[in-house]
Coordinates of C-alpha atoms and ligand atoms in Angstrom, one line a residue:
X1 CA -94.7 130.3 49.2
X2 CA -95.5 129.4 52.9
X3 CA -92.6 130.6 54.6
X4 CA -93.7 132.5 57.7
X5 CA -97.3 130.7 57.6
X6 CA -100.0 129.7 59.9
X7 CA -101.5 126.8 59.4
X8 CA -104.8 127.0 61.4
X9 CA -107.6 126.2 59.6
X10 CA -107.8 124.0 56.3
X11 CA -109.0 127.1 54.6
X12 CA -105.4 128.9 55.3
X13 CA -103.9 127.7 52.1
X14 CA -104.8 127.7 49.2
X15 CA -104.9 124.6 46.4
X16 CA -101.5 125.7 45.2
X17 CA -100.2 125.6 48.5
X18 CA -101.8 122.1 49.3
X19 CA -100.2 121.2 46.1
X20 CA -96.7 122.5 46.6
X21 CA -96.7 120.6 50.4
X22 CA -98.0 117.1 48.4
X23 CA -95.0 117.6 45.9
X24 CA -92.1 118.4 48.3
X25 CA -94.1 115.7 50.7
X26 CA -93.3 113.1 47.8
X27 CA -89.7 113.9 47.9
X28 CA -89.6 113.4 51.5
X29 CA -90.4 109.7 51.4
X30 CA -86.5 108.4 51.3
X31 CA -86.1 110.9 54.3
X32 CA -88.6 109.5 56.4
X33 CA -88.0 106.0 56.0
X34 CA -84.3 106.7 56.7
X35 CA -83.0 105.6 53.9
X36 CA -81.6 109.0 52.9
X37 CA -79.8 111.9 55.3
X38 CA -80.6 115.4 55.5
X39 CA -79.4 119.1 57.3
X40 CA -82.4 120.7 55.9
X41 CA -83.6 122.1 58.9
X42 CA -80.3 121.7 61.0
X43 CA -80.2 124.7 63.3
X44 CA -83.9 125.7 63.9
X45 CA -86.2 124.4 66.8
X46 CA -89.6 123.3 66.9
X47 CA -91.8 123.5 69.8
X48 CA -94.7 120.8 70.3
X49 CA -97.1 121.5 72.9
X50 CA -100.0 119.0 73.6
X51 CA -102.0 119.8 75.9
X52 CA -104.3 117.0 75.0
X53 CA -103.0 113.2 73.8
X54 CA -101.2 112.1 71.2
X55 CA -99.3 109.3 69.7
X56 CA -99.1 109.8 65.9
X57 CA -99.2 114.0 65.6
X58 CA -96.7 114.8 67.8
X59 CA -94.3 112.0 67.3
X60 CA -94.5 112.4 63.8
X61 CA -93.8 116.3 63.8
X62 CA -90.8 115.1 65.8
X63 CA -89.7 112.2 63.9
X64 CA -90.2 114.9 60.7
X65 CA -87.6 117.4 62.5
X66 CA -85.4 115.0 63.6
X67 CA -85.3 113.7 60.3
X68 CA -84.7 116.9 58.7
X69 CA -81.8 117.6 61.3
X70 CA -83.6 120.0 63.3
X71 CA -84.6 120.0 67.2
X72 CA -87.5 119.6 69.5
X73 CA -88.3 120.9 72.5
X74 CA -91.9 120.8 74.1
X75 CA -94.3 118.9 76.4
X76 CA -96.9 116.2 76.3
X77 CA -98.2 117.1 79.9
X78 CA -99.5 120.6 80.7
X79 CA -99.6 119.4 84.4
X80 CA -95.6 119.6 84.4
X81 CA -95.9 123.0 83.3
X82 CA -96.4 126.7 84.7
X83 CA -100.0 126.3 82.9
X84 CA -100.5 124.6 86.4
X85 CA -100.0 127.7 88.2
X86 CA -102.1 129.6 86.6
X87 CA -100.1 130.8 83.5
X88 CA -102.1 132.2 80.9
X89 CA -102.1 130.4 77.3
X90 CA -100.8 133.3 75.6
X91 CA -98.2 133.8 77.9
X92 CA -96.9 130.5 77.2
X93 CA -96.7 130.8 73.6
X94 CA -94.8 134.4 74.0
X95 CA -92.3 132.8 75.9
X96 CA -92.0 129.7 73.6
X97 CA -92.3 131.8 70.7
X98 CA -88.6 133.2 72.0
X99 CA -87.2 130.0 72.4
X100 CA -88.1 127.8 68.4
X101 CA -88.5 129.0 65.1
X102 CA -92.1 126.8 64.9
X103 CA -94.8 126.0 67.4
X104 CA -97.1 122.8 67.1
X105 CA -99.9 123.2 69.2
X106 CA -103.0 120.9 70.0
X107 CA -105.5 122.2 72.8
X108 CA -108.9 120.8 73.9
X109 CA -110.6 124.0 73.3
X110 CA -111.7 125.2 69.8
X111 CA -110.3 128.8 69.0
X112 CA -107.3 127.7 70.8
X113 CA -104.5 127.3 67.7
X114 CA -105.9 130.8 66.9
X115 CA -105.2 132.2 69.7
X116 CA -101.8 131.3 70.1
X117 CA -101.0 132.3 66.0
X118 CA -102.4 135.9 67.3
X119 CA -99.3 135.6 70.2
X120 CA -96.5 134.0 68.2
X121 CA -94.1 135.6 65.6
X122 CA -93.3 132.4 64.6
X123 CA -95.9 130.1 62.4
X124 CA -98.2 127.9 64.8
X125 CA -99.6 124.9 63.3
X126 CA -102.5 123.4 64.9
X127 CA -102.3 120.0 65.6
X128 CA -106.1 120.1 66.5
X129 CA -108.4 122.4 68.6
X130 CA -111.4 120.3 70.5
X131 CA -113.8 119.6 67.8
X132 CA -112.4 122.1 65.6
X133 CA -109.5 121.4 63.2
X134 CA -106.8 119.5 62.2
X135 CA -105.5 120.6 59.0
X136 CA -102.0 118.9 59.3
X137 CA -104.1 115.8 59.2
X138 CA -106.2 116.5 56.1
X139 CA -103.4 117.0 54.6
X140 CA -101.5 113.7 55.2
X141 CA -105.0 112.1 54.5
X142 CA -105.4 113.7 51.3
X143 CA -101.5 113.2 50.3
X144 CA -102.6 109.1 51.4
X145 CA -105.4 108.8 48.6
X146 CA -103.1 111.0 46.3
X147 CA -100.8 107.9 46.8
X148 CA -102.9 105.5 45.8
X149 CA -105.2 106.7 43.4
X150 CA -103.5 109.8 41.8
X151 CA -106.2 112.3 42.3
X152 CA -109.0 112.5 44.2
X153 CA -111.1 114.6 41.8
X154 CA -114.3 112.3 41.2
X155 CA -113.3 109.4 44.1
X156 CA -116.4 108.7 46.1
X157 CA -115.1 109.4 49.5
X158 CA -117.5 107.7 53.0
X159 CA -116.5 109.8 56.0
X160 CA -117.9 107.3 58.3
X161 CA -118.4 107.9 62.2
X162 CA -118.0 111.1 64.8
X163 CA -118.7 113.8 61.8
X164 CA -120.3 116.0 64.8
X165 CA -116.8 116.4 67.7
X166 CA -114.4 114.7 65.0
X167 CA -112.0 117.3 63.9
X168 CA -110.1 115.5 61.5
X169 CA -113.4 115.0 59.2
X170 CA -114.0 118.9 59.7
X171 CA -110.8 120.0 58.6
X172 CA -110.8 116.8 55.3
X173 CA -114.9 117.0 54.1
X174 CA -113.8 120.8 53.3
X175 CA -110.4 120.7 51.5
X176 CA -112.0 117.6 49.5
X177 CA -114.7 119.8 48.4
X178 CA -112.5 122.3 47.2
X179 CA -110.8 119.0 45.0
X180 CA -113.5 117.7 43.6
X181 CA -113.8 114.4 45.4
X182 CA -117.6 113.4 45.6
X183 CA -118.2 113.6 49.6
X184 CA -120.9 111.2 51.3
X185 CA -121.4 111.6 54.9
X186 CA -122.4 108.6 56.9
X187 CA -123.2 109.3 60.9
X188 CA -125.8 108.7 63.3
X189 CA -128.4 111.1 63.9
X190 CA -127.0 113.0 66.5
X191 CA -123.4 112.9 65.6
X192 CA -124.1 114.8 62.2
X193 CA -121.6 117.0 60.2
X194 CA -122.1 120.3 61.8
X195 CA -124.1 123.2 59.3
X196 CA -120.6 125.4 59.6
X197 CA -118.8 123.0 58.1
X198 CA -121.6 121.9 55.4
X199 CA -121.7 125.3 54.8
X200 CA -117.7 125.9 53.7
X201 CA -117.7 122.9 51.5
X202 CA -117.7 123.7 47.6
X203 CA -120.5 120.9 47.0
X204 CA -123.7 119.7 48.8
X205 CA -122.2 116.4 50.2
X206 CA -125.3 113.6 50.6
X207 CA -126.0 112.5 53.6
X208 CA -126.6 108.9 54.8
X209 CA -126.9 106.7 58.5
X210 CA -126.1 103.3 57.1
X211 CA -122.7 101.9 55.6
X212 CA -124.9 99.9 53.8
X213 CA -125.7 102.7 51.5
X214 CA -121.9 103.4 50.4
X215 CA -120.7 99.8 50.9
X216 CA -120.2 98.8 47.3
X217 CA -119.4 101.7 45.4
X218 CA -117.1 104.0 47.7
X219 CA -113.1 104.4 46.6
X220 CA -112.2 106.0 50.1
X221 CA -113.8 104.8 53.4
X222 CA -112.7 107.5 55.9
X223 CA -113.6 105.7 59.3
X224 CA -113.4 108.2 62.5
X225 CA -113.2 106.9 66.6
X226 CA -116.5 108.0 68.6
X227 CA -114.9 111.0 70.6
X228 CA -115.6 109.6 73.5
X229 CA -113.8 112.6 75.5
X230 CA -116.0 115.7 73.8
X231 CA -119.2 114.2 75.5
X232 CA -120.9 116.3 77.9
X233 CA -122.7 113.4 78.9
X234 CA -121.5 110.2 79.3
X235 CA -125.1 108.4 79.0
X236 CA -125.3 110.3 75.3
X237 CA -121.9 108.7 74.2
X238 CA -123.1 105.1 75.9
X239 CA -126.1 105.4 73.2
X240 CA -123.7 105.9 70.1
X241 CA -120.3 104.3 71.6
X242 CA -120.9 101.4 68.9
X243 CA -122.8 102.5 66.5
X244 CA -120.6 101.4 63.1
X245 CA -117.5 98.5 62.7
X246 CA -116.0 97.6 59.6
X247 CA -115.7 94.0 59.3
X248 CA -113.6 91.9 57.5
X249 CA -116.9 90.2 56.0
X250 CA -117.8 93.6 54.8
X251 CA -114.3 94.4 53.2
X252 CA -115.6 91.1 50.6
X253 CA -118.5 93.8 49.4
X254 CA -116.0 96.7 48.6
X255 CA -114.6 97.4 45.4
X256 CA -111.7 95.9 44.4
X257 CA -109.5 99.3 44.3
X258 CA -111.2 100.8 47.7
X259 CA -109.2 101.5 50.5
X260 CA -109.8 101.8 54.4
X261 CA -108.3 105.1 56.1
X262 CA -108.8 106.1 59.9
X263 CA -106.7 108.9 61.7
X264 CA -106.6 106.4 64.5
X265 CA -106.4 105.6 67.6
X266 CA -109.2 103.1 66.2
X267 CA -111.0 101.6 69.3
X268 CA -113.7 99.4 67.8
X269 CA -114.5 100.7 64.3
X270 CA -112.3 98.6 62.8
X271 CA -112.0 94.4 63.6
X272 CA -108.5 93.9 63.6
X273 CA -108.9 91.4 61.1
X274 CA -109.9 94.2 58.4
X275 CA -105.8 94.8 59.1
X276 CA -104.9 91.5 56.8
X277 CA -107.0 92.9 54.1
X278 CA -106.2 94.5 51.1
X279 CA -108.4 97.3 52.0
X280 CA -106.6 98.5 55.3
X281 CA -104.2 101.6 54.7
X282 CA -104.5 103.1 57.9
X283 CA -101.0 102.3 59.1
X284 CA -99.3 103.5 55.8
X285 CA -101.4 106.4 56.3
X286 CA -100.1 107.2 59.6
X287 CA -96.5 106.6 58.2
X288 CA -97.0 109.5 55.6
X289 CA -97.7 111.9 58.5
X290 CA -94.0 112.2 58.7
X291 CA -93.2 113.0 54.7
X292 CA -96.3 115.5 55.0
X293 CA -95.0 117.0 58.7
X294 CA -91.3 117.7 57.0
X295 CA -92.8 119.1 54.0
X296 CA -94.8 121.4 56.0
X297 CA -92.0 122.3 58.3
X298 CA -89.9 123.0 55.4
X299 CA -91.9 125.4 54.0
X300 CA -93.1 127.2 56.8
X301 CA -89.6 128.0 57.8
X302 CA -88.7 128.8 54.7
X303 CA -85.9 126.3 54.0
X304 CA -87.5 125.3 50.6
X305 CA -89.5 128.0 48.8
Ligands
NCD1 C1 -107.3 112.3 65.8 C2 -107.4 113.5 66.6 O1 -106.6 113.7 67.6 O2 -108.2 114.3 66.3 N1 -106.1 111.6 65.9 C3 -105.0 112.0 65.2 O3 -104.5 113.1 65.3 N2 -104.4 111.1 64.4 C4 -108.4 111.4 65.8 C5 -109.0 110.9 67.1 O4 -108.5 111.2 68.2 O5 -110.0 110.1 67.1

């Protein structure tokens, strides 16, 4: 069903696709946590260039191939590269394309992932382009609050934070749209969900500055980092740099069932104490980034159909 795919934007697959990755995602767990072995994928190579940080995307596209008996080959730092002598982008990607079966890319510049898809046989996945997208993180999100709730048709989902330069929240207030989840929106003023993306989503989200407004009756809390690095000026992020923290006062307001998500790195959204809470499933969700990464992999390479 995605063999051969790109996986660019959110709005590449479909809700039967999305579906097919959760279910094959879900066998995947045993895999993951090591407890079972696989060849799946033993004989194909995936390439992972970042040419922008990363702890959990890349290593868990890794740990996912690894897993799956496959092989990585790639860079975390462009500077080592012949990007530093002036090599074009799509040059780069032609030449990888010859050498893997699968590229993972993440670039600091929106448009980039496309880009590369338009010079690669093989599927690229983006593994988020500036404030763009991040579609491989939507989908582990999504696949998280599957987890715990089941569905997430009619959950009251906060996406709390950097809605403006945050890609993840992009890429997830869309496909959540498309699943019936009821979205609210909580940002400061000038950090806003851009109209684009507003515009994409099946339903009118509402729209709120205070956590206050969402405290009590949200399933999902969806907390994002200030992106500190999109900033043209420094002065602009210095104004906003604090402006919401989830405390471990305000966990004791929450539903019983909610839960805490962040795509982390967290910086000062979250007190660490929120951790010891029932609420917090940030962690877990960065673990399922690996079922969801070897489902995708899988799929796109055509070793499950
Ligand atoms: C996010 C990203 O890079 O967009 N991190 C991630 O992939 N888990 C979020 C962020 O950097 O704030």
């Amino acid at each position: 069903m995605l063999k051969g795919k790109d996986i660019v934007s959110i709005s590449d697959l479909s809700e039967r696709e999305m579906q097919r990755i959760f279910s094959v995602a879900r066998d995947m767990i045993p895999i993951a946590e090591g407890k079972e072995k696989s060849e799946l994928l033993r004989g194909s190579i995936l390439a992972t260039l970042f040419f922008e940080p990363s702890t959990r995307t890349r290593l868990s596209f890794e740990s996912a191939m690894h897993r799956l008996g496959g092989s990585v080959i790639g860079f975390s730092n462009p500077a080592s590269t012949s990007l530093s002598k002036g090599e074009t982008l799509a040059d780069t990607i032609r030449t990888v394309n010859s050498y893997s079966d699968v590229i993972v890319v993440r670039h600091p510049l929106e448009g980039a992932a496309r880009l590369a898809a338009e010079f690669a046989e093989n599927p690229v996945i983006n593994a988020g382009d500036g404030a763009g997208q991040h579609p491989t993180q939507t989908l582990l999100d999504i696949f998280t609050m599957l987890q715990e709730f089941g569905h997430v048709d009619g959950l009251k989902i906060s996406l709390i934070g950097d809605l403006r330069y945050g890609r993840t929240v992009h890429s997830l207030a869309v496909a959540l749209s498309y699943l019936g989840a009821d979205v609210h929106l909580i940002s400061p003023r000038t950090l806003k969900m851009p109209k684009h993306v507003i515009r994409e989503m099946h339903h009118e989200p509402e729209i709120h500055e205070r956590i206050d407004d969402v405290l009590r009756d949200s399933d999902v809390f969806y907390v994002t980092r200030i992106q500190k690095e999109r900033f043209p000026d420094p002065a602009e992020y210095a104004k906003v740099a604090n402006s919401y923290t989830i405390t471990r006062k305000m966990t004791e307001e929450m539903k019983k069932e909610a839960i805490i998500m962040h795509p982390l790195p967290r910086v000062t959204e979250i007190e660490p104490e929120v951790d010891y809470t029932p609420r917090a499933r940030y962690f877990k969700q960065a673990f399922y980034g690996v079922p969801v990464r070897m489902a995708i992999l899988a799929l796109v390479l055509g070793a499950i159909e």
